[in-house]
mmCIF file of N, CA and C in Angstrom:
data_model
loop_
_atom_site.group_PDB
_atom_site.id
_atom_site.type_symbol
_atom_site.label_atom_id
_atom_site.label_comp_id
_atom_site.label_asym_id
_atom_site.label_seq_id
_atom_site.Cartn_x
_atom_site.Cartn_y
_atom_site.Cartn_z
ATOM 1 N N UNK A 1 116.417 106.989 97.475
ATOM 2 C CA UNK A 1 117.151 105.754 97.322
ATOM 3 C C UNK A 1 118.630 106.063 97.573
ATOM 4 N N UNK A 2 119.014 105.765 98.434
ATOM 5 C CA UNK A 2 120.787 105.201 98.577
ATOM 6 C C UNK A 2 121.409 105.044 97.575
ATOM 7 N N UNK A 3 122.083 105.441 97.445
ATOM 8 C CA UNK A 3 123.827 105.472 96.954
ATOM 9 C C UNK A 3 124.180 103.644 96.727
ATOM 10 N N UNK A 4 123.986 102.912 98.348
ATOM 11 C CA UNK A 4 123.891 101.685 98.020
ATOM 12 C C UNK A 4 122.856 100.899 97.406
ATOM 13 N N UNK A 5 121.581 101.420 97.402
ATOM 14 C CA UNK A 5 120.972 100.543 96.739
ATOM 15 C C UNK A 5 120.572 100.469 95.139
ATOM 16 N N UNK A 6 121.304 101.749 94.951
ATOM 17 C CA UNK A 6 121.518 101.598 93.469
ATOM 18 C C UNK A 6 122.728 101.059 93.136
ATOM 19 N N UNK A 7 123.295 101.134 94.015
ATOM 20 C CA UNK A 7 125.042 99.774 92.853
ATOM 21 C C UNK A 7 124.453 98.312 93.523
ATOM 22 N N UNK A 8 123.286 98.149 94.297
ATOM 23 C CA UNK A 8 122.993 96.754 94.334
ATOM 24 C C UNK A 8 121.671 96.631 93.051
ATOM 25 N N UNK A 9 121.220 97.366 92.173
ATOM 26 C CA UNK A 9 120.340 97.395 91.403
ATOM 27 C C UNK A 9 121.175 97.490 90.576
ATOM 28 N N UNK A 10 122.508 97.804 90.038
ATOM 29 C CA UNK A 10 123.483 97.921 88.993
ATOM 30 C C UNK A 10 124.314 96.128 89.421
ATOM 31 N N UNK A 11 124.527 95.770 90.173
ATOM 32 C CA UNK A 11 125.028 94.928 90.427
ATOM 33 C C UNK A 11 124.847 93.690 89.983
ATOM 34 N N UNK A 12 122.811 93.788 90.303
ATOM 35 C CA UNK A 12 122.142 92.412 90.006
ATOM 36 C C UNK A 12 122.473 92.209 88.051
ATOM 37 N N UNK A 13 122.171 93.455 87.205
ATOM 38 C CA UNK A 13 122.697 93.014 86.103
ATOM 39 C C UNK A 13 123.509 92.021 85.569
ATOM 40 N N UNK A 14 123.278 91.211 84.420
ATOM 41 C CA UNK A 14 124.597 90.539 83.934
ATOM 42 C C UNK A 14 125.451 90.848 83.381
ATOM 43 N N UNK A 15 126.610 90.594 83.929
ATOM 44 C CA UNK A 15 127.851 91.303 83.468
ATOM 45 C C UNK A 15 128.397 92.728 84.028
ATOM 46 N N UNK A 16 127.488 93.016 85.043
ATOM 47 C CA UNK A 16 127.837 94.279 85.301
ATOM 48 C C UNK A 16 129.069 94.478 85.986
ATOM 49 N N UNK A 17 129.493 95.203 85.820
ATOM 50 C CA UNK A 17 131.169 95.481 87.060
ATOM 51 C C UNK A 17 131.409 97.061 87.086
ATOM 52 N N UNK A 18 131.614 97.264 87.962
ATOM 53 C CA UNK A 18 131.788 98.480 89.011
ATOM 54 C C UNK A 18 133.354 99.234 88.544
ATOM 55 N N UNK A 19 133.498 100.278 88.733
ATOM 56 C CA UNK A 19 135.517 101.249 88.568
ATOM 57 C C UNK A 19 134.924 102.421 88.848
ATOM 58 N N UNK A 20 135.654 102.918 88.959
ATOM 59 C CA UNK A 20 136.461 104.443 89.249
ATOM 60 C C UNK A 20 137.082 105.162 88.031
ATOM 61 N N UNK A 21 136.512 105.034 86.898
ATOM 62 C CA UNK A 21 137.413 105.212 86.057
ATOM 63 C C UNK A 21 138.612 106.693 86.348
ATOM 64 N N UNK A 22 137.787 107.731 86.574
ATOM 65 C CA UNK A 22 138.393 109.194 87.872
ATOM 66 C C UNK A 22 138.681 109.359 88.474
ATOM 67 N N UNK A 23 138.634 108.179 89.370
ATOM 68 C CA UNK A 23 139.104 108.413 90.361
ATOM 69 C C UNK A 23 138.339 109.341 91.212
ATOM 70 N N UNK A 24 138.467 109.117 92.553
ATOM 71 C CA UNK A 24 137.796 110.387 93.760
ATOM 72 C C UNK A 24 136.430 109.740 94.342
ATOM 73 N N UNK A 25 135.968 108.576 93.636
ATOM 74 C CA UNK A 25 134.422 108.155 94.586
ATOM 75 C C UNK A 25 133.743 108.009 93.408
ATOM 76 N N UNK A 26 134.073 107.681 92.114
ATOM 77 C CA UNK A 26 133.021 107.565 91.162
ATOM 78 C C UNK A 26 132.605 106.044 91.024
ATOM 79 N N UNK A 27 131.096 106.066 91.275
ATOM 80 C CA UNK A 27 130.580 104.482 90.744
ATOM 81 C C UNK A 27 130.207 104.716 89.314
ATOM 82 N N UNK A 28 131.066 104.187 88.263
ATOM 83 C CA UNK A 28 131.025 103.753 86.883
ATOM 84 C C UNK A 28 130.586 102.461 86.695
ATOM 85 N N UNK A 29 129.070 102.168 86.444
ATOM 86 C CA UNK A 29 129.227 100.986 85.912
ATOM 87 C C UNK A 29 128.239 100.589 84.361
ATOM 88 N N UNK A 30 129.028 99.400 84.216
ATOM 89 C CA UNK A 30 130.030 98.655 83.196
ATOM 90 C C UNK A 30 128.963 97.525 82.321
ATOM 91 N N UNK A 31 128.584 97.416 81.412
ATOM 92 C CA UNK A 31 128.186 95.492 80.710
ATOM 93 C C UNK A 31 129.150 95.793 79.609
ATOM 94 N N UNK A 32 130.136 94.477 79.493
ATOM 95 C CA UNK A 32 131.025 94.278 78.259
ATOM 96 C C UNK A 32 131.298 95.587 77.853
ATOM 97 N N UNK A 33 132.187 96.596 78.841
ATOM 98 C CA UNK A 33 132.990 97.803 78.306
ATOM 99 C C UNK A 33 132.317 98.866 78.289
ATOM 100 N N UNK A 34 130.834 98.955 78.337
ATOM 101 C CA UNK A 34 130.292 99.796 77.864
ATOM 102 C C UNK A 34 129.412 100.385 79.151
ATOM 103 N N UNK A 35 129.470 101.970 79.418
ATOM 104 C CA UNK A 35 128.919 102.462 80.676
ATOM 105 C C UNK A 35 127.711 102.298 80.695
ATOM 106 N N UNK A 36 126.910 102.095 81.429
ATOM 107 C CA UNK A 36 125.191 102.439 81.762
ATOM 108 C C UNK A 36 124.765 103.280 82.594
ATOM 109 N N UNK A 37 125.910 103.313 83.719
ATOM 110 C CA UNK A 37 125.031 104.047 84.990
ATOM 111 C C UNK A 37 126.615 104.462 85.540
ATOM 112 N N UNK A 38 126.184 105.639 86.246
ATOM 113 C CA UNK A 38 127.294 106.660 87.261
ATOM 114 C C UNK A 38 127.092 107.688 87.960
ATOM 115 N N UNK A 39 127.620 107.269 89.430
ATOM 116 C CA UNK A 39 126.776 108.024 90.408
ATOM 117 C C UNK A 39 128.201 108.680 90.702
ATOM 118 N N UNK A 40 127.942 109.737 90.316
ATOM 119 C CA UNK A 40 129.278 110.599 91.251
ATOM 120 C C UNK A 40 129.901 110.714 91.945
ATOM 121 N N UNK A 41 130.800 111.474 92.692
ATOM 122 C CA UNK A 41 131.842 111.323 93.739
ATOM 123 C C UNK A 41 131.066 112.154 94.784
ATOM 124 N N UNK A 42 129.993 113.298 94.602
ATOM 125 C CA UNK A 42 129.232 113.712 95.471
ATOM 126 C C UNK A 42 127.945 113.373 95.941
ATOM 127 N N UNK A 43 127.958 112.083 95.097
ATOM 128 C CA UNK A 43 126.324 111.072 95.214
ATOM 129 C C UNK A 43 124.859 111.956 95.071
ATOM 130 N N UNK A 44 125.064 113.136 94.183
ATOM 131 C CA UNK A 44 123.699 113.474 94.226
ATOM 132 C C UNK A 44 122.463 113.085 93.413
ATOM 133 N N UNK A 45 123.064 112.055 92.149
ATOM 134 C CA UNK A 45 121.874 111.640 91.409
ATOM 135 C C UNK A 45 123.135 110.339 91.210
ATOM 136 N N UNK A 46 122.215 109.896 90.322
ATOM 137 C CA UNK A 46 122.488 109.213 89.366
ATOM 138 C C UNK A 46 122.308 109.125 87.645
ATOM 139 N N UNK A 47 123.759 109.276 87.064
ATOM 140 C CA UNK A 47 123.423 109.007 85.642
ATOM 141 C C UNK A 47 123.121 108.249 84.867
ATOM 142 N N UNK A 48 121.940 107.648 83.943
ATOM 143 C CA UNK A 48 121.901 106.718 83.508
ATOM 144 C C UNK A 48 121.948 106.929 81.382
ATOM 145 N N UNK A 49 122.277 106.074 81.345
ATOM 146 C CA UNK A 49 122.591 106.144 79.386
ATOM 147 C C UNK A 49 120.741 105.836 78.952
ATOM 148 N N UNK A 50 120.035 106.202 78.224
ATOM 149 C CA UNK A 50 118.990 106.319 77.882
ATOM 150 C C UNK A 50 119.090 105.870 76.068
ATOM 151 N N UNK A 51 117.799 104.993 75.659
ATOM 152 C CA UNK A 51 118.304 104.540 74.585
ATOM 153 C C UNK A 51 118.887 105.663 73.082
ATOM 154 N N UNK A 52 118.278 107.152 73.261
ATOM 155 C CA UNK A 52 118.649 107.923 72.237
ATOM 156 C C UNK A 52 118.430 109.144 72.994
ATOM 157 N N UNK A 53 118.603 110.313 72.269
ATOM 158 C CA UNK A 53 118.954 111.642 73.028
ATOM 159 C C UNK A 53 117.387 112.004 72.979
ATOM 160 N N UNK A 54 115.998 111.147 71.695
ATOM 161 C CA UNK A 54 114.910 111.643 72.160
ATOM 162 C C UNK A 54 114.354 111.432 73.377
ATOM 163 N N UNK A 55 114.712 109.574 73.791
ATOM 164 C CA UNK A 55 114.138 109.354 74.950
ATOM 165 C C UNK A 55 114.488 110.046 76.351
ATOM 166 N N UNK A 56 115.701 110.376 75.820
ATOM 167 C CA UNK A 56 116.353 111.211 77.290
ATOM 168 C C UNK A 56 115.823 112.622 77.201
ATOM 169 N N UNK A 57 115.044 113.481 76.141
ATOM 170 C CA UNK A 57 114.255 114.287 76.244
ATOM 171 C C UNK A 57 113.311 114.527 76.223
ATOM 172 N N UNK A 58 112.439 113.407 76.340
ATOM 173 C CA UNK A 58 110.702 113.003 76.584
ATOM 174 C C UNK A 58 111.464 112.476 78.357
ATOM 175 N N UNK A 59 111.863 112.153 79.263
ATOM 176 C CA UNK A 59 111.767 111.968 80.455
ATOM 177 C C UNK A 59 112.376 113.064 80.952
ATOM 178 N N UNK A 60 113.037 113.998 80.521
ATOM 179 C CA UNK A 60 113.294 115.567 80.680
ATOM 180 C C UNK A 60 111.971 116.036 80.780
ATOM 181 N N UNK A 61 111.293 116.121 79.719
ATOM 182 C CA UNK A 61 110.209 116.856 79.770
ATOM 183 C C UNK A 61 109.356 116.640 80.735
ATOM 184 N N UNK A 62 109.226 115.107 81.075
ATOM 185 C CA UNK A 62 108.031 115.121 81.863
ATOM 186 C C UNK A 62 108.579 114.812 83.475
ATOM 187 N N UNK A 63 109.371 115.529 83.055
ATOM 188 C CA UNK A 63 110.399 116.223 85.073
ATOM 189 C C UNK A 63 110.590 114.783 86.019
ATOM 190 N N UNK A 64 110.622 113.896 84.850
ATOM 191 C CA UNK A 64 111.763 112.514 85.529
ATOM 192 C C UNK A 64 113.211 112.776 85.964
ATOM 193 N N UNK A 65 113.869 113.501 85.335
ATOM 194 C CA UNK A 65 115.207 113.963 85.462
ATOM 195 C C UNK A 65 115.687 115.062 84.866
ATOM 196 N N UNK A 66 116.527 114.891 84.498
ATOM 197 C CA UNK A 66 117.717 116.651 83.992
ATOM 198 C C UNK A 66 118.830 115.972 83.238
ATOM 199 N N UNK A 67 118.751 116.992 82.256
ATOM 200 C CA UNK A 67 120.273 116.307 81.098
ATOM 201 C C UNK A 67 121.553 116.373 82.138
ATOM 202 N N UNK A 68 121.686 115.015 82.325
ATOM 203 C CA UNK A 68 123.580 115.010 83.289
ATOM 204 C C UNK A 68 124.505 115.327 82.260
ATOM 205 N N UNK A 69 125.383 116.098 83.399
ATOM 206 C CA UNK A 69 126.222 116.943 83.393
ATOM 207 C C UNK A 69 127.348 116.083 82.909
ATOM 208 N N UNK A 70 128.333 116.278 81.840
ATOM 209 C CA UNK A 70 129.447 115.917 81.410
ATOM 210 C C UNK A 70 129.466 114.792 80.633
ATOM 211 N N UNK A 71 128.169 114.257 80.026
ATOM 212 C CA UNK A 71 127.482 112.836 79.395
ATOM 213 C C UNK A 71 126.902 113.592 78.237
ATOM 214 N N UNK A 72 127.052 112.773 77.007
ATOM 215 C CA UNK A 72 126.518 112.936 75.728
ATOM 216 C C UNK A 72 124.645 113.266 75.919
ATOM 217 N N UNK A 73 124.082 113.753 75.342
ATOM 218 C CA UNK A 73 122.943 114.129 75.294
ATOM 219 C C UNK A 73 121.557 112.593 75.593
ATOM 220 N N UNK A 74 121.960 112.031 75.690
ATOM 221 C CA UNK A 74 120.744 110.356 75.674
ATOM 222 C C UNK A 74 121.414 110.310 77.263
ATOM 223 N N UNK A 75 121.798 110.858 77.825
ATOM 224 C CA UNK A 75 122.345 110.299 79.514
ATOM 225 C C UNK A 75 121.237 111.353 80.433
ATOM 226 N N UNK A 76 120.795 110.887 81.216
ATOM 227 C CA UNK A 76 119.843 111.382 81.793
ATOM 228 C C UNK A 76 120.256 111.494 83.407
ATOM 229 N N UNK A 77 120.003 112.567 84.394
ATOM 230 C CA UNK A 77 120.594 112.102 85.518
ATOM 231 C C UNK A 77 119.087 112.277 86.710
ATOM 232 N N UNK A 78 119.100 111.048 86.961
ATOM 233 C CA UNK A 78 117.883 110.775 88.530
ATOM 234 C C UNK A 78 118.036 111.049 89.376
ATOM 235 N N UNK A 79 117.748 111.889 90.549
ATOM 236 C CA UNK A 79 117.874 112.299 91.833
ATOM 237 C C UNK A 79 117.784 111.277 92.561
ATOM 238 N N UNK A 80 118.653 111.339 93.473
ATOM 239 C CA UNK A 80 118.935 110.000 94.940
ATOM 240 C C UNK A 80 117.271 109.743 95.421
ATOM 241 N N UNK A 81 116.634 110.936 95.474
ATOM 242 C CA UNK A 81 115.504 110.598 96.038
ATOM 243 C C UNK A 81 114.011 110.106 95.173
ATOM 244 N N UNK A 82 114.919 109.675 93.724
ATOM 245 C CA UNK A 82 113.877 109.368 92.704
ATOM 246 C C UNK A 82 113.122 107.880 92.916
ATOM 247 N N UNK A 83 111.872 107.671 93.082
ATOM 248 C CA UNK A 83 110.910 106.188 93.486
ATOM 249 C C UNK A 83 111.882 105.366 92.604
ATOM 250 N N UNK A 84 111.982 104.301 93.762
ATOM 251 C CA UNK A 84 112.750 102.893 93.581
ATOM 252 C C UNK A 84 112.478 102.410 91.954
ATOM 253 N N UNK A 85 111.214 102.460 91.412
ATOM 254 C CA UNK A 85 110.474 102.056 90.078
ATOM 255 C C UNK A 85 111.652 102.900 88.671
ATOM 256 N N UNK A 86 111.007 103.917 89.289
ATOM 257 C CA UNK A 86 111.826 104.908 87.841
ATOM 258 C C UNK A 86 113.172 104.616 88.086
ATOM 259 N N UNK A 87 114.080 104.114 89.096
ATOM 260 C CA UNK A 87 115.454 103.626 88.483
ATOM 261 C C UNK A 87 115.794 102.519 88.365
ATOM 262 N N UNK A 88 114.905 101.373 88.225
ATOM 263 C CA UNK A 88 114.818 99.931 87.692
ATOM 264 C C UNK A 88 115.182 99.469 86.407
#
């Protein structure tokens, strides 16, 4: 999956809105202040916020993703090439 077609799957959300908070190419996005999703400045996954640090380590385990890098422990990060489904 594209780079673009995940900020058009972040997009359709309500309320969602897009920044840079870093500057350099970062898609940060946003509902009422609060991050959900961020795809890096080198676009190789995507990070998403997961509801607690267990759920983000039951989809660890079962090799959905990898604890992202520089995100509190419940942030999970999906590979660009992860099925359209699992980043819905």
């Amino acid at each position: 999956m594209s780079r673009a077609a995940i900020n058009r799957i972040c997009a359709a959300l309500p309320g969602a809105e897009v920044s840079d908070p870093w500057g350099g190419g970062h898609d940060a996005w946003k509902v009422g202040g609060k991050m959900f999703a961020c795809i890096g400045a080198e676009g190789t996954g995507v990070s998403v916020k997961t509801a607690d640090v267990e759920t983000a380590q039951m989809l660890i385990a079962a090799g959905i993703g990898r604890r992202a890098p520089y995100f509190h422990r419940s942030w999970l990060l999906l590979p660009l090439d992860a099925p359209e489904d699992e980043l819905r």
